Short mmCIF file of the C-alpha atoms (twelve columns), coordinates in Angstrom:
data_MODEL
# 
_entry.id   MODEL 
# 
loop_
_atom_site.group_PDB 
_atom_site.id 
_atom_site.type_symbol 
_atom_site.label_atom_id 
_atom_site.label_alt_id 
_atom_site.label_comp_id 
_atom_site.label_asym_id 
_atom_site.label_seq_id 
_atom_site.Cartn_x 
_atom_site.Cartn_y 
_atom_site.Cartn_z 
_atom_site.pdbx_PDB_model_num 
ATOM 1   C CA . MET A 1   -57.870  43.768 -17.057 1 
ATOM 2   C CA . VAL A 2   -59.934  41.590 -14.731 1 
ATOM 3   C CA . LEU A 3   -63.680  41.793 -15.051 1 
ATOM 4   C CA . ALA A 4   -65.578  41.902 -11.816 1 
ATOM 5   C CA . THR A 5   -68.259  39.227 -11.721 1 
ATOM 6   C CA . LYS A 6   -71.135  39.224 -9.358  1 
ATOM 7   C CA . ASN A 7   -70.968  36.442 -6.792  1 
ATOM 8   C CA . ARG A 8   -74.469  35.008 -6.647  1 
ATOM 9   C CA . ARG A 9   -73.775  32.921 -3.560  1 
ATOM 10  C CA . ARG A 10  -72.960  35.786 -1.285  1 
ATOM 11  C CA . SER A 11  -76.339  35.833 0.437   1 
ATOM 12  C CA . THR A 12  -78.971  33.191 1.012   1 
ATOM 13  C CA . ASP A 13  -82.099  33.447 -1.070  1 
ATOM 14  C CA . ILE A 14  -85.683  32.948 0.023   1 
ATOM 15  C CA . GLY A 15  -85.697  29.270 -1.005  1 
ATOM 16  C CA . VAL A 16  -82.905  28.356 1.377   1 
ATOM 17  C CA . VAL A 17  -84.510  30.291 4.203   1 
ATOM 18  C CA . LEU A 18  -87.884  28.692 3.493   1 
ATOM 19  C CA . THR A 19  -86.471  25.142 3.521   1 
ATOM 20  C CA . ARG A 20  -84.682  25.804 6.802   1 
ATOM 21  C CA . VAL A 21  -87.800  27.270 8.395   1 
ATOM 22  C CA . LEU A 22  -89.943  24.363 7.162   1 
ATOM 23  C CA . ALA A 23  -87.457  21.774 8.416   1 
ATOM 24  C CA . LEU A 24  -87.113  23.385 11.834  1 
ATOM 25  C CA . SER A 25  -90.838  23.885 12.231  1 
ATOM 26  C CA . GLY A 26  -91.502  20.271 11.218  1 
ATOM 27  C CA . TRP A 27  -89.132  18.961 13.868  1 
ATOM 28  C CA . ALA A 28  -90.424  21.405 16.496  1 
ATOM 29  C CA . LEU A 29  -93.996  20.306 15.826  1 
ATOM 30  C CA . PHE A 30  -92.898  16.679 16.069  1 
ATOM 31  C CA . ILE A 31  -91.362  17.261 19.502  1 
ATOM 32  C CA . PHE A 32  -94.503  19.120 20.561  1 
ATOM 33  C CA . ALA A 33  -96.578  16.135 19.363  1 
ATOM 34  C CA . ILE A 34  -94.509  13.791 21.527  1 
ATOM 35  C CA . VAL A 35  -95.300  15.886 24.592  1 
ATOM 36  C CA . MET A 36  -98.959  16.144 23.614  1 
ATOM 37  C CA . SER A 37  -99.303  12.393 23.103  1 
ATOM 38  C CA . TYR A 38  -98.012  11.809 26.619  1 
ATOM 39  C CA . PHE A 39  -101.072 13.600 27.950  1 
ATOM 40  C CA . ALA A 40  -103.556 12.268 25.355  1 
ATOM 41  C CA . ALA A 41  -102.651 8.566  25.465  1 
ATOM 42  C CA . PRO A 42  -104.158 6.072  27.915  1 
ATOM 43  C CA . GLU A 43  -102.331 5.618  31.182  1 
ATOM 44  C CA . GLN A 44  -100.227 2.554  31.899  1 
ATOM 45  C CA . ASP A 45  -101.896 -0.250 33.818  1 
ATOM 46  C CA . TYR A 46  -99.348  -1.198 36.468  1 
ATOM 47  C CA . GLY A 47  -99.952  -4.017 38.927  1 
ATOM 48  C CA . LEU A 48  -99.516  -1.717 41.918  1 
ATOM 49  C CA . LEU A 49  -102.291 0.540  40.650  1 
ATOM 50  C CA . ARG A 50  -104.656 -2.424 40.298  1 
ATOM 51  C CA . TYR A 51  -103.688 -3.709 43.746  1 
ATOM 52  C CA . ARG A 52  -104.459 -0.341 45.357  1 
ATOM 53  C CA . ASP A 53  -107.659 0.065  43.282  1 
ATOM 54  C CA . ILE A 54  -106.441 3.324  41.796  1 
ATOM 55  C CA . GLU A 55  -108.523 4.270  38.785  1 
ATOM 56  C CA . ILE A 56  -106.632 4.738  35.542  1 
ATOM 57  C CA . ARG A 57  -107.734 6.151  32.211  1 
ATOM 58  C CA . GLN A 58  -107.831 3.462  29.516  1 
ATOM 59  C CA . PHE A 59  -108.931 5.631  26.590  1 
ATOM 60  C CA . TRP A 60  -107.494 8.418  24.479  1 
ATOM 61  C CA . LEU A 61  -108.557 11.945 25.385  1 
ATOM 62  C CA . THR A 62  -110.640 13.048 22.420  1 
ATOM 63  C CA . PRO A 63  -109.874 16.800 22.368  1 
ATOM 64  C CA . LEU A 64  -106.128 16.279 22.682  1 
ATOM 65  C CA . THR A 65  -106.188 13.516 20.085  1 
ATOM 66  C CA . GLY A 66  -107.811 15.892 17.592  1 
ATOM 67  C CA . TYR A 67  -105.098 18.463 18.203  1 
ATOM 68  C CA . LEU A 68  -102.486 15.712 17.974  1 
ATOM 69  C CA . TYR A 69  -103.743 14.783 14.489  1 
ATOM 70  C CA . VAL A 70  -103.468 18.371 13.344  1 
ATOM 71  C CA . VAL A 71  -99.969  18.806 14.761  1 
ATOM 72  C CA . LEU A 72  -98.760  15.541 13.207  1 
ATOM 73  C CA . TRP A 73  -100.208 16.312 9.786   1 
ATOM 74  C CA . VAL A 74  -98.754  19.826 9.794   1 
ATOM 75  C CA . SER A 75  -95.371  18.365 10.750  1 
ATOM 76  C CA . ALA A 76  -95.616  15.852 7.903   1 
ATOM 77  C CA . LEU A 77  -96.641  18.568 5.452   1 
ATOM 78  C CA . CYS A 78  -93.727  20.765 6.509   1 
ATOM 79  C CA . SER A 79  -91.255  17.968 5.845   1 
ATOM 80  C CA . TYR A 80  -92.975  17.047 2.563   1 
ATOM 81  C CA . PHE A 81  -92.953  20.627 1.250   1 
ATOM 82  C CA . CYS A 82  -89.334  20.986 2.313   1 
ATOM 83  C CA . LEU A 83  -88.435  17.826 0.374   1 
ATOM 84  C CA . VAL A 84  -90.346  18.976 -2.718  1 
ATOM 85  C CA . LEU A 85  -88.822  22.442 -2.599  1 
ATOM 86  C CA . ASP A 86  -85.335  21.015 -2.216  1 
ATOM 87  C CA . HIS A 87  -85.935  18.543 -5.055  1 
ATOM 88  C CA . TYR A 88  -86.659  21.380 -7.469  1 
ATOM 89  C CA . ARG A 89  -83.822  23.539 -6.157  1 
ATOM 90  C CA . SER A 90  -81.000  20.988 -6.134  1 
ATOM 91  C CA . ARG A 91  -79.016  20.741 -9.320  1 
ATOM 92  C CA . ARG A 92  -76.107  18.478 -8.429  1 
ATOM 93  C CA . LYS A 93  -75.883  14.814 -7.455  1 
ATOM 94  C CA . GLN A 94  -73.787  15.742 -4.442  1 
ATOM 95  C CA . ASP A 95  -76.565  17.858 -2.923  1 
ATOM 96  C CA . SER A 96  -77.937  16.633 0.358   1 
ATOM 97  C CA . LYS A 97  -80.623  13.937 0.261   1 
ATOM 98  C CA . HIS A 98  -82.254  15.149 3.505   1 
ATOM 99  C CA . PHE A 99  -82.741  11.730 5.038   1 
ATOM 100 C CA . ASN A 100 -83.797  13.406 8.280   1 
ATOM 101 C CA . LEU A 101 -86.860  14.878 6.561   1 
ATOM 102 C CA . VAL A 102 -87.720  11.542 4.965   1 
ATOM 103 C CA . LEU A 103 -87.466  9.965  8.413   1 
ATOM 104 C CA . LEU A 104 -89.672  12.683 9.916   1 
ATOM 105 C CA . LEU A 105 -92.296  12.215 7.212   1 
ATOM 106 C CA . THR A 106 -92.286  8.433  7.636   1 
ATOM 107 C CA . ILE A 107 -92.536  8.559  11.425  1 
ATOM 108 C CA . THR A 108 -95.343  11.109 11.500  1 
ATOM 109 C CA . VAL A 109 -97.468  9.252  8.944   1 
ATOM 110 C CA . ALA A 110 -96.860  5.942  10.736  1 
ATOM 111 C CA . TRP A 111 -97.765  7.572  14.048  1 
ATOM 112 C CA . VAL A 112 -101.071 8.863  12.647  1 
ATOM 113 C CA . VAL A 113 -101.892 5.404  11.296  1 
ATOM 114 C CA . TYR A 114 -101.033 3.839  14.673  1 
ATOM 115 C CA . ILE A 115 -103.315 6.248  16.529  1 
ATOM 116 C CA . LEU A 116 -106.130 5.617  14.062  1 
ATOM 117 C CA . VAL A 117 -105.795 1.858  14.541  1 
ATOM 118 C CA . LYS A 118 -105.684 2.147  18.328  1 
ATOM 119 C CA . LEU A 119 -108.708 4.445  18.441  1 
ATOM 120 C CA . ASN A 120 -110.741 2.084  16.287  1 
ATOM 121 C CA . GLU A 121 -109.923 -0.863 18.561  1 
ATOM 122 C CA . VAL A 122 -111.670 0.753  21.520  1 
# 
């Protein structure tokens, strides 16, 4: 007689879904921040523009920079919470280390520090 055992891995639980949603939202916010920084950052000072006396913006747009901070910090928090959640859920050494989330967290924090330094220079 074979006893029927319940397979616990048949469906994904809320923890797996939450880590996937956090990881995807962190990366989506990061891509959105790249697009936003294109519009918030100062324009490039090309020689042709100076020759033709075309005015360029040499400062960060304040409203967009504020939104950029929020988007970058939310992206960093998503990756951090995903790493913490996965740390408490993983039980084996062979479980994924999620280097992509560590990279996302490092880049977003470094980007915020870079923007803070550049804004304080002006």
